[in-house]
Short mmCIF file of C-alpha atoms in Angstrom, two decimals:
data_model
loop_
_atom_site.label_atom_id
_atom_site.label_comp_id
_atom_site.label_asym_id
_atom_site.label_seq_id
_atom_site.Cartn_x
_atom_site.Cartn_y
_atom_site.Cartn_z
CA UNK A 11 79.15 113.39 112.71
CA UNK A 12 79.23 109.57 113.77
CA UNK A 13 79.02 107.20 111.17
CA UNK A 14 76.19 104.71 110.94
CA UNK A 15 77.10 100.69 111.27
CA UNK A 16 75.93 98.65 109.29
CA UNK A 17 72.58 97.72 110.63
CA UNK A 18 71.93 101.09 111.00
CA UNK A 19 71.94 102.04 107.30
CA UNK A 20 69.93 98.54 106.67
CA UNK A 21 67.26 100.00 108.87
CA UNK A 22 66.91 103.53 107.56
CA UNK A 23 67.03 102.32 103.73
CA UNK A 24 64.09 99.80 104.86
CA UNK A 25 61.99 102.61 105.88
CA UNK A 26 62.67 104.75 102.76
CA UNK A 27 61.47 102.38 100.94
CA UNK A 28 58.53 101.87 103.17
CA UNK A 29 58.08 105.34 103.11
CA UNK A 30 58.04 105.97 99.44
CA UNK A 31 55.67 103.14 98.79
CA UNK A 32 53.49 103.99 100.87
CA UNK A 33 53.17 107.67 99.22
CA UNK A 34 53.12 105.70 96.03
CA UNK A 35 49.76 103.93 97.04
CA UNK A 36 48.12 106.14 98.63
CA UNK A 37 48.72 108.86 95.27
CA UNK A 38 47.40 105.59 93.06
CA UNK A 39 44.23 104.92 95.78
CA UNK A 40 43.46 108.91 95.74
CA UNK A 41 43.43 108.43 91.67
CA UNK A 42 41.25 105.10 91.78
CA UNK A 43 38.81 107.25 94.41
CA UNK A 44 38.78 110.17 91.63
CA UNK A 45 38.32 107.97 88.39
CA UNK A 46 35.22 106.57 90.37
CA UNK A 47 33.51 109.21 91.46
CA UNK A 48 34.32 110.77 88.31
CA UNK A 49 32.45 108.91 85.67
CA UNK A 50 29.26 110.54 87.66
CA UNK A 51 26.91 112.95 86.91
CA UNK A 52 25.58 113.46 90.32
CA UNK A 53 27.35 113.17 93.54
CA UNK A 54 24.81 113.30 96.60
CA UNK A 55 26.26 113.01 100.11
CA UNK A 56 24.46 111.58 102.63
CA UNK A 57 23.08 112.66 105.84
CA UNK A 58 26.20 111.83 108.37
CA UNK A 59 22.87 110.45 110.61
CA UNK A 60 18.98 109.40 109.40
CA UNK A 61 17.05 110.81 111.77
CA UNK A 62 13.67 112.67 111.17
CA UNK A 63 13.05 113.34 115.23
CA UNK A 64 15.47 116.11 115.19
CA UNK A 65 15.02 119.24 113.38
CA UNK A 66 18.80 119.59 111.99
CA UNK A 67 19.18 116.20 110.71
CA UNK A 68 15.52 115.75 109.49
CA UNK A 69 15.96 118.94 107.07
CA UNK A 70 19.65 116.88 106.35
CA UNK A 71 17.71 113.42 105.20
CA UNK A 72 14.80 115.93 103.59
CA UNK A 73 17.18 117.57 101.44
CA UNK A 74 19.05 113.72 100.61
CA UNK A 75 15.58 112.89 99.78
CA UNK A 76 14.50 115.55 97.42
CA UNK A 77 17.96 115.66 95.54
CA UNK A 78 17.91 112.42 94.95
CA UNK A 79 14.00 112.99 93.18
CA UNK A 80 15.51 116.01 91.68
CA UNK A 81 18.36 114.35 89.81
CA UNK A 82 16.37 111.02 89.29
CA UNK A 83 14.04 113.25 86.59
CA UNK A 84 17.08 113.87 84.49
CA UNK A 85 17.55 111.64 81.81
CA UNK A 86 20.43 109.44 81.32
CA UNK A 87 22.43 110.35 84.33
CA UNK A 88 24.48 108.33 87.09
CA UNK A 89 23.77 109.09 89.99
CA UNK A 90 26.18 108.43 92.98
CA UNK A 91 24.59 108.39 96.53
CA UNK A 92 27.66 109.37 98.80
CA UNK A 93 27.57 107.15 102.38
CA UNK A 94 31.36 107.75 102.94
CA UNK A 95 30.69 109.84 106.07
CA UNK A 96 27.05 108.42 107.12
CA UNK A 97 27.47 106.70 110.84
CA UNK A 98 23.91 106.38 112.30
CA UNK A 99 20.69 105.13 110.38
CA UNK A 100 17.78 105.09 111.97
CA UNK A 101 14.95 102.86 110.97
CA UNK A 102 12.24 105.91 110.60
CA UNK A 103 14.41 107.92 107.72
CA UNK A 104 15.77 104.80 106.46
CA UNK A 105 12.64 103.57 105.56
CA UNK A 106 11.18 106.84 104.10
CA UNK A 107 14.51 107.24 102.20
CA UNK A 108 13.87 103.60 100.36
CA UNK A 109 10.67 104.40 100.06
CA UNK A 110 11.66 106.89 97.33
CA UNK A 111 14.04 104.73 96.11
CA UNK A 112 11.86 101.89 95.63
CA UNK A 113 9.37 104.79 94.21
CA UNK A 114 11.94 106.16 91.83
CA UNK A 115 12.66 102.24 90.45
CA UNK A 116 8.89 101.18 90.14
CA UNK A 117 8.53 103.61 87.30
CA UNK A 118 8.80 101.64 84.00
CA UNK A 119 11.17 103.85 82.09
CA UNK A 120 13.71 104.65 84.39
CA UNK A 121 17.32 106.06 82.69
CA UNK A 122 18.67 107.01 85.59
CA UNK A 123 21.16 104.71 86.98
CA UNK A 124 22.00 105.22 90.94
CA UNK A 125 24.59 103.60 92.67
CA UNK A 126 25.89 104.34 96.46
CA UNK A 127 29.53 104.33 97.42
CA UNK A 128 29.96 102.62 100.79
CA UNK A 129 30.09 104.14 103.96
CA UNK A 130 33.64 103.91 106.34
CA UNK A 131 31.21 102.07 109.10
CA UNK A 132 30.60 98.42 108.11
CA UNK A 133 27.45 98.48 110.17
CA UNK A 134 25.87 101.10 107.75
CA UNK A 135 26.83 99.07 104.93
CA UNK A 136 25.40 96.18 106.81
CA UNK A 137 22.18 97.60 107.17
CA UNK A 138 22.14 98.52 103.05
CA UNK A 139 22.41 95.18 102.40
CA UNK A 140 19.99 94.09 104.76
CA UNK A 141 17.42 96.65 103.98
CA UNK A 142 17.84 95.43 100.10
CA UNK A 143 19.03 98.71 98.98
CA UNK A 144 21.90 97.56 97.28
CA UNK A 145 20.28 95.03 95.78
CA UNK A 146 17.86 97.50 93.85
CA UNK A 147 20.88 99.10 93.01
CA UNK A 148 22.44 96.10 91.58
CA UNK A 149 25.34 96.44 94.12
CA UNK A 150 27.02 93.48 95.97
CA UNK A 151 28.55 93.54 99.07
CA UNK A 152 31.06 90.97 100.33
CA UNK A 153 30.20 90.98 103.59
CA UNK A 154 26.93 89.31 105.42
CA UNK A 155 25.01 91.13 108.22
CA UNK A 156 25.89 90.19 111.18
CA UNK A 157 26.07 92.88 113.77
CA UNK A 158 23.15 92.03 116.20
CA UNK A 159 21.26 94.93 115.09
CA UNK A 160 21.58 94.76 111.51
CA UNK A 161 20.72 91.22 111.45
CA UNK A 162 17.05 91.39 113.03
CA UNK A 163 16.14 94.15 110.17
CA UNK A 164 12.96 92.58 108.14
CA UNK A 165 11.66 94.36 105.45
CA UNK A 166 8.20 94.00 103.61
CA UNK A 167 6.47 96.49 100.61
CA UNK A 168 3.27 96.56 99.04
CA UNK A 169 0.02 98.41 97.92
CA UNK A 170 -3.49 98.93 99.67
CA UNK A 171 -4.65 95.96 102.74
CA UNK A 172 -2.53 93.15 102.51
CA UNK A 173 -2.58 91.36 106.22
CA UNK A 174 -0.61 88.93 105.04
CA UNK A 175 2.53 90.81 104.85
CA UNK A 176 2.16 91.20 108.72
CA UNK A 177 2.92 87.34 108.69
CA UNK A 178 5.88 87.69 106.75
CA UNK A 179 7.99 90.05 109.09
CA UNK A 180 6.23 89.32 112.21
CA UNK A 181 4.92 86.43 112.21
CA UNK A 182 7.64 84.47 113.75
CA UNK A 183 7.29 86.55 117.53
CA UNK A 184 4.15 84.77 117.95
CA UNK A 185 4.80 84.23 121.31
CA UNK A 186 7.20 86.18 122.22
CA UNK A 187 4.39 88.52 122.44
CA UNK A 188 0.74 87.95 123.70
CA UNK A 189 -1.77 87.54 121.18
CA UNK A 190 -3.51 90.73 122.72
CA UNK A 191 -0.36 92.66 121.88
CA UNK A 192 -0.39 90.33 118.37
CA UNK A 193 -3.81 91.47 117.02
CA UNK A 194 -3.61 95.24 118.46
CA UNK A 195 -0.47 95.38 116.15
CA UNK A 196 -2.49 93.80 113.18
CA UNK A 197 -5.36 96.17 112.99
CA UNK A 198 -2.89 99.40 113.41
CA UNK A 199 -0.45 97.85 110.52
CA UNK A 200 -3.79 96.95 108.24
CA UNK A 201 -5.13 100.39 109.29
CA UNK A 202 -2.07 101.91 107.95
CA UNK A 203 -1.99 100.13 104.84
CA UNK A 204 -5.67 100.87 104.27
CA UNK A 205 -5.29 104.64 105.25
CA UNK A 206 -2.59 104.55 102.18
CA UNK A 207 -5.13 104.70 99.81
CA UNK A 208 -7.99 107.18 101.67
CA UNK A 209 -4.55 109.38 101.67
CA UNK A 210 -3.10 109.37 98.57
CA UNK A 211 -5.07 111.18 95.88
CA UNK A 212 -3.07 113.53 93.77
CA UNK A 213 -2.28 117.03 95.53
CA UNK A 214 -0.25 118.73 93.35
CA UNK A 215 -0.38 121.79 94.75
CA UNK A 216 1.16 120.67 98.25
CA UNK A 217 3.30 118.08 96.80
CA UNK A 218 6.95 119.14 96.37
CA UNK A 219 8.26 116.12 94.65
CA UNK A 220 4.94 116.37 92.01
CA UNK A 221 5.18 112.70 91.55
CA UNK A 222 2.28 110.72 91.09
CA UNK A 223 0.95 109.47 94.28
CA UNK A 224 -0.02 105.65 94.74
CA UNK A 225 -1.41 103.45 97.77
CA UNK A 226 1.95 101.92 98.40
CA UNK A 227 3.38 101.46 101.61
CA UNK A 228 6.77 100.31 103.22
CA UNK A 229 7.23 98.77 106.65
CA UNK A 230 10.64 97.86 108.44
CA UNK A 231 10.06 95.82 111.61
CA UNK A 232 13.23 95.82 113.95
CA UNK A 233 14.50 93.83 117.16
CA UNK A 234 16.30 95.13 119.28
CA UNK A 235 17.97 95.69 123.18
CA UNK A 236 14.33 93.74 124.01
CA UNK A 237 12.40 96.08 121.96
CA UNK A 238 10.24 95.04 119.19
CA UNK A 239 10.07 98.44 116.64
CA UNK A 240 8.04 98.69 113.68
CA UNK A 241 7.67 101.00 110.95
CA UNK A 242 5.62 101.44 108.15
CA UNK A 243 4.87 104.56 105.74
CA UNK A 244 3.87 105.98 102.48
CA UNK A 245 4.12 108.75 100.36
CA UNK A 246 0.84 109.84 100.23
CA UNK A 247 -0.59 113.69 101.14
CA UNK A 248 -0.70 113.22 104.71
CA UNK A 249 -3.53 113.09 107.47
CA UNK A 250 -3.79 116.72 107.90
CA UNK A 251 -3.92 117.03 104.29
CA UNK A 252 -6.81 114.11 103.52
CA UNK A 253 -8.79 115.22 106.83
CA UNK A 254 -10.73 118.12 105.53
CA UNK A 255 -11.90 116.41 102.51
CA UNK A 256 -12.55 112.96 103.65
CA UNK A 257 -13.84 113.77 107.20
CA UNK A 258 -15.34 117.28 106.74
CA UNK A 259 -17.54 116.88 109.81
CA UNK A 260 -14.29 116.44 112.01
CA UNK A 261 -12.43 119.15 110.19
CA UNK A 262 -15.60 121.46 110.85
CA UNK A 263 -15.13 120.60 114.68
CA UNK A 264 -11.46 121.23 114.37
CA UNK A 265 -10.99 124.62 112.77
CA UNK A 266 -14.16 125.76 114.93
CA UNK A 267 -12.04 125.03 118.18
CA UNK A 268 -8.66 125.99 116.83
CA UNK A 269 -9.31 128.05 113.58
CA UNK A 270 -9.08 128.10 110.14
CA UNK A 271 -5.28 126.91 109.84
CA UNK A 272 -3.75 124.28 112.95
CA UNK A 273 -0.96 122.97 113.22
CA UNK A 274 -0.33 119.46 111.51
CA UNK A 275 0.52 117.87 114.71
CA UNK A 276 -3.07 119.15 116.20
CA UNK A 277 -4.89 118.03 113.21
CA UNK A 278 -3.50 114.50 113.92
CA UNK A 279 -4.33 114.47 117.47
CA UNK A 280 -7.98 115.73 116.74
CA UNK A 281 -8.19 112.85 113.96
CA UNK A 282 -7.16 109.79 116.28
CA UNK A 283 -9.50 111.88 118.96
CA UNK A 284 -12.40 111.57 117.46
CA UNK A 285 -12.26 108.63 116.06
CA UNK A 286 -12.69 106.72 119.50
CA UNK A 287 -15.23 103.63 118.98
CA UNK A 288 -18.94 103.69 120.08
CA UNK A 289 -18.59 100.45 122.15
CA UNK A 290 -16.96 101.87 124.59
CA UNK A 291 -14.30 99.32 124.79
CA UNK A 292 -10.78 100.15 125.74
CA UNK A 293 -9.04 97.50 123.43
CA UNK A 294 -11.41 98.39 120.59
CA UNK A 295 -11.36 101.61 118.06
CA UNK A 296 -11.96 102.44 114.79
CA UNK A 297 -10.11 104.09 112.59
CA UNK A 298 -6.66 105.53 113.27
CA UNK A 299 -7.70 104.85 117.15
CA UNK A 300 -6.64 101.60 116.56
CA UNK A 301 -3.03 102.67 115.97
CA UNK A 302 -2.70 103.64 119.45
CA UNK A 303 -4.91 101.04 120.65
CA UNK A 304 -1.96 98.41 120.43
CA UNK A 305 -0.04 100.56 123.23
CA UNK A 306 -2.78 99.94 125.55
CA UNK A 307 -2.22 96.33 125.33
CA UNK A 308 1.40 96.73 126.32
CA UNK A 309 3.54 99.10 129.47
CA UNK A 310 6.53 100.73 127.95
CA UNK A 311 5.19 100.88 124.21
CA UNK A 312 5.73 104.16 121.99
CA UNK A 313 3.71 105.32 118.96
CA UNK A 314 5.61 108.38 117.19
CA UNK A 315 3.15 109.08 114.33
CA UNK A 316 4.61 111.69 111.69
CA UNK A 317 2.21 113.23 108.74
CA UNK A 318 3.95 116.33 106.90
CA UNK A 319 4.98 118.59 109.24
CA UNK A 320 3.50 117.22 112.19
CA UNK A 321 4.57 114.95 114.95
CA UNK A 322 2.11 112.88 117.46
CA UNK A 323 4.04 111.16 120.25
CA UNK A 324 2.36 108.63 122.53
CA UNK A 325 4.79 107.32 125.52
CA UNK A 326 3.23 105.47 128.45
CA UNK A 327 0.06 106.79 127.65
CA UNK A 328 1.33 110.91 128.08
CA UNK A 329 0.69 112.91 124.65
CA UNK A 330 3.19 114.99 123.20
CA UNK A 331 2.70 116.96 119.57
CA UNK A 332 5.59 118.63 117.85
CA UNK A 333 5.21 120.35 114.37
CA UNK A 334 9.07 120.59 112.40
CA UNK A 335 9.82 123.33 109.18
CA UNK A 336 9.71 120.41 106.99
CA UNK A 337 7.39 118.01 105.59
CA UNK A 338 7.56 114.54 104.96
CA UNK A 339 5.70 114.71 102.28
CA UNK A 340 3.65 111.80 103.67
CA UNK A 341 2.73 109.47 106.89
CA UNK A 342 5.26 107.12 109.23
CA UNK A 343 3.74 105.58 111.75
CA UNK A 344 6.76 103.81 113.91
CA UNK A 345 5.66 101.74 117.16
CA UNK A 346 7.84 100.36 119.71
CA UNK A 347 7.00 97.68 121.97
CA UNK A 348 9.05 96.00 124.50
CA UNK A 349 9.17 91.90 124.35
CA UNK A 350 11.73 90.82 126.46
CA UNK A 351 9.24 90.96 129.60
CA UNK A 352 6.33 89.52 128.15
CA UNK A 353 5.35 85.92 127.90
CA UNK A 354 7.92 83.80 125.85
CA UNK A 355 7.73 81.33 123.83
CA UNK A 356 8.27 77.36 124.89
CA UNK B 13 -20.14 78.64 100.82
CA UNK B 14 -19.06 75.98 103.08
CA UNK B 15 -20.20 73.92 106.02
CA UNK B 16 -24.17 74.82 105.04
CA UNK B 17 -25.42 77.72 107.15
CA UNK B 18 -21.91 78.50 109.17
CA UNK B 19 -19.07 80.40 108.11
CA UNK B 20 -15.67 80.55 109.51
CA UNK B 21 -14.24 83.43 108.28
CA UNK B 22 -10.51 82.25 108.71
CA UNK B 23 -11.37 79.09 106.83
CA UNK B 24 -13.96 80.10 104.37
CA UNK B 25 -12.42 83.81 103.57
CA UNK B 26 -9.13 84.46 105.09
CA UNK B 27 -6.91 84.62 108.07
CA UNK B 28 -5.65 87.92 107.56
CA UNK B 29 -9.29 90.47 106.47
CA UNK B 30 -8.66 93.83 106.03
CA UNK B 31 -9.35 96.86 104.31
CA UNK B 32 -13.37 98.69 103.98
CA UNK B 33 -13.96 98.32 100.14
CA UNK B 34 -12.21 95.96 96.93
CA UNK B 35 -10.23 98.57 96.19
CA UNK B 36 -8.40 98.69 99.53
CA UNK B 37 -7.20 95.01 99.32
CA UNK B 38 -8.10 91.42 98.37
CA UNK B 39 -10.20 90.46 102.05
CA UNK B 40 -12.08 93.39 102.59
CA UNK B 41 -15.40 94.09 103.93
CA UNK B 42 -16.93 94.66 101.04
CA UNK B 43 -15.81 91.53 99.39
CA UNK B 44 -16.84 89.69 102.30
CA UNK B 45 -19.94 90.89 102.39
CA UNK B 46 -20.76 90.28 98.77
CA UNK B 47 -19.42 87.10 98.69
CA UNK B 48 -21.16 85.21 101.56
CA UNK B 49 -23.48 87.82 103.47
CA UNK B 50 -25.27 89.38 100.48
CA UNK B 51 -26.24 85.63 98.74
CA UNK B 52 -27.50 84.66 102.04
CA UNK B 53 -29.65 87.22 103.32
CA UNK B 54 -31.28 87.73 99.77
CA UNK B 55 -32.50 83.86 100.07
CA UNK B 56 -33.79 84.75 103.91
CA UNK B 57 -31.81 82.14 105.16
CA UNK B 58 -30.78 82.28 108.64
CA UNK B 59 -26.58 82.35 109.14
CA UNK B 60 -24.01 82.07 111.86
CA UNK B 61 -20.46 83.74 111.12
CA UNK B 62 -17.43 82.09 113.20
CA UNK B 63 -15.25 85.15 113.60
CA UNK B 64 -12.09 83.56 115.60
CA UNK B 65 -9.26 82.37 113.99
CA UNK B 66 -8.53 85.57 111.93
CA UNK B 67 -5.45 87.83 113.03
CA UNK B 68 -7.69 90.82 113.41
CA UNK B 69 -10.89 92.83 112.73
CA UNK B 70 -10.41 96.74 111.91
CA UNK B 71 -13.40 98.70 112.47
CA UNK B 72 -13.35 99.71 108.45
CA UNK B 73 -13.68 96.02 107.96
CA UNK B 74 -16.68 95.12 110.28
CA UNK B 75 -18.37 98.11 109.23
CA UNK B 76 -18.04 97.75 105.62
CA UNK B 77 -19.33 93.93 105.88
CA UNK B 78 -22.15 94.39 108.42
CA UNK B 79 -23.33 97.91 108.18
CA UNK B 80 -22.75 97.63 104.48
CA UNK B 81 -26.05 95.40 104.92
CA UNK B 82 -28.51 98.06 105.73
CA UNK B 83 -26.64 100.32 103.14
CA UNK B 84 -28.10 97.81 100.80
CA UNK B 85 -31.33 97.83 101.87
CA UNK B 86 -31.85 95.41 104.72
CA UNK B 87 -33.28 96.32 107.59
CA UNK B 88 -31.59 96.42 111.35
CA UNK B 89 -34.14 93.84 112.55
CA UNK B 90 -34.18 91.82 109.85
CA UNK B 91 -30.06 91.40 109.77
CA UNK B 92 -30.27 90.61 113.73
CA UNK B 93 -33.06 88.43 113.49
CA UNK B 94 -30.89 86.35 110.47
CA UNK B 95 -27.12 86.73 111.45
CA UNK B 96 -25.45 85.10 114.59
CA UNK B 97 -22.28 86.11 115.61
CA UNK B 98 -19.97 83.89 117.13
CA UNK B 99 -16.63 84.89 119.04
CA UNK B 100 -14.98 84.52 122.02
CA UNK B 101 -14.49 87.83 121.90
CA UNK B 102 -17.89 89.32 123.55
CA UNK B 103 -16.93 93.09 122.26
CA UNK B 104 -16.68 91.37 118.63
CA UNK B 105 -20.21 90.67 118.71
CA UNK B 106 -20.95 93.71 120.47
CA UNK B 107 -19.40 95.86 117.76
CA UNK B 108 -21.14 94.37 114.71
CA UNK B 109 -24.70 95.00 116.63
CA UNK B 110 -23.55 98.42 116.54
CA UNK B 111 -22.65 98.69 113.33
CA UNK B 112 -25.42 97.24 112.19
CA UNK B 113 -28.13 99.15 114.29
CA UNK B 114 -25.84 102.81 113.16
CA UNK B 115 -24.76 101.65 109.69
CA UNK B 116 -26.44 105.36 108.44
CA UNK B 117 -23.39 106.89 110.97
CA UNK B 118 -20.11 106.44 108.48
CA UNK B 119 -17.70 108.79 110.33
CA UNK B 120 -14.61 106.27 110.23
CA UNK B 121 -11.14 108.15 110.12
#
């Protein structure tokens, strides 16, 4: 065998010792990971995408949702929400997923404590922090959003009709968009927000998570590739739900056309159906009418309205219903609108 | 009430109404009505309502404040013949008439 020179030996004890200290962190990071995750009660992974459009991954965030209500009953527990392997969050499920967070930490007596272990994409992280997740959590995060779209996140919460909240995330595209486009947007957010309350008496029955209901509502507003998208819901029983009792005379007409048990997405359709205005007038509606009104003032805009199981889709004006396994457990109403081709500001 | 006989509902009430009764939120219909329609009309005093300026008007809001009115006992005729809309928005005006003349019709989803 030939002998090594001298170089030669320096080389290969280098990488030994390379080698070996290298195995030596990596045994002392797996340890770390372990003592971490270890002093929990409750380990609960999240979805690896937030999605709610998609049957797979909606019954994925559904079931992240209602462990996380689950284990947030028990007393005195930590609670870990898992991120590690989460690479897509989409602003729908994100915002129904902090809405039960933000549910969950609005009760008074809450001895649960939940933290969330980051994910391995900085952009989810980025949108935790941006969202205010981690600060509810009482996380920080060295790092400040600034992936483009992370950054144009805005985030507002609050209970029953407050228009003023619309000035707080979207008040500053005043105009980038026309004021048509402005005030269409503004009667289907406050319409929202008002519906909260018609929709959120106590339904025990129907209600999985058996939480009290409230009027709250959440709203994300997003910009994005030209796009503006904004999202609000609650966790209330749901238009199909709230229909028969609080409109009986359009539930009679329903379940006379369609019978005694229709689909959620049908009921929803039916609701915004009949309640077109008298006047006549395109840009003017009543009631959940004007949630779809604000596409009318726009080419390109989407409504995808979601109420328990159902699914009511409005793109460039063509009607689309789709009813999933799972419900929500409540109503998101997500619009987007492009701005890039509309009237800009000076 | 400001400015005598004329209210401007973005100045005198808010920029941003919303919402059918109090219990919905702090600008709604209701309230609006009660605070500056309802005093009015009980003195038979003649009134002109600016409505621009304001982000919005829902239908739960204009038919909560004006159709509210004959809820309460007024007549149609009697709330035309004392209220004046003003708008630049003709279907505005157009809208509270109706309200007004179908307040018994409450079939708002």
């Amino acid at each position: 065998m030939k002998r090594c020179g001298r170089s030669e030996r320096i080389y290969q004890i280098r990488v030994t010792y390379k080698r070996t200290k290298r195995k030596f962190r990596s045994k002392r990071k797996k340890e770390k990971q372990k003592s971490n995750t270890a002093s929990y009660d409750h380990i609960i992974k999240a979805p690896i995408k937030l999605i709610l459009n998609d049957e797979n991954h909606r019954h994925n965030v559904l079931d992240f949702i209602e462990d996380i209500n689950f284990f947030c009953r028990l007393k005195n527990k930590r609670i870990l929400l898992d991120f590690s392997r989460t690479t897509h969050m989409y602003s729908g499920a994100t915002l129904l997923f902090r809405a039960h967070i933000c549910r969950i930490y609005n009760k008074k007596h809450i001895s649960t404590t939940i933290k969330c272990k980051y994910s391995k994409v900085p952009k989810i992280n980025e949108v935790l922090k941006q969202i205010g997740l981690l600060e509810i959590l009482g996380q920080k995060l060295n790092r400040t959003p600034r992936h483009p779209d992370v950054v144009h996140w805005r985030y507002a919460q609050g209970a029953g009709a407050l228009g003023e909240k619309y000035e707080e995330i979207l008040g500053s595209y005043d105009g980038a968009i026309t004021p048509a486009l402005s005030e269409g947007l503004y009667l289907g957010i406050t319409e929202a927000m008002t519906n909260t309350r018609h929709h959120a008496y106590p339904d025990q029955e129907n209600s999985s998570y058996n939480e009290i209901p409230t009027n709250e509502w959440w709203m994300f507003s997003q910009e994005k590739d030209g796009e503006l998208h904004v999202v609000i819901c609650d966790l209330g029983i749901g238009i199909p739900v709230s229909l028969p009792t609080k409109k009986p005379n359009v539930w009679k007409k329903i379940t006379s056309k369609l019978g005694g048990t229709p689909k959620d997405s049908i009921v929803i359709q039916e609701a915004i159906r009949h309640s077109k205005t008298r006047t006549g007038k395109e840009h003017r509606g009543k009631g959940l009418k004007q949630l779809t009104n604000v596409l009318a003032n726009t080419k390109g805009g989407r409504l995808v309205l979601f109420s328990n199981h159902g699914c009511y889709n409005v793109r460039e004006g063509d009607v689309s219903l789709f009813d999933f396994k799972r419900s929500i457990n409540g109503t998101l109403i997500a619009w987007s609108l492009p701005i890039a081709n509309l009237e800009t500001a000076a | 009430m400001n400015n005598g006989d004329i209210i401007n509902v973005a100045e005198d009430f808010s920029r941003y109404p919303a919402g059918r009764y109090v219990s919905d939120g702090p600008y709604s219909g209701e309230q609006f009505r009660r605070l500056f329609l309802m005093p009015t009309l009980a003195q038979q005093r003649e009134i002109t309502i600016v409505l621009d300026g304001v982000r919005g008007y829902g239908s739960s809001f204009l038919e909560e404040a004006f159709g509210g009115l004959v809820r309460e006992g007024y007549s149609s005729e009697e709330i035309l013949s004392l209220i004046t809309i003003v708008t630049s928005d003709p279907s505005l005006e157009f809208e509270v008439h109706e309200y007004i003349e179908h307040a018994d019709t409450r079939d708002t989803v």
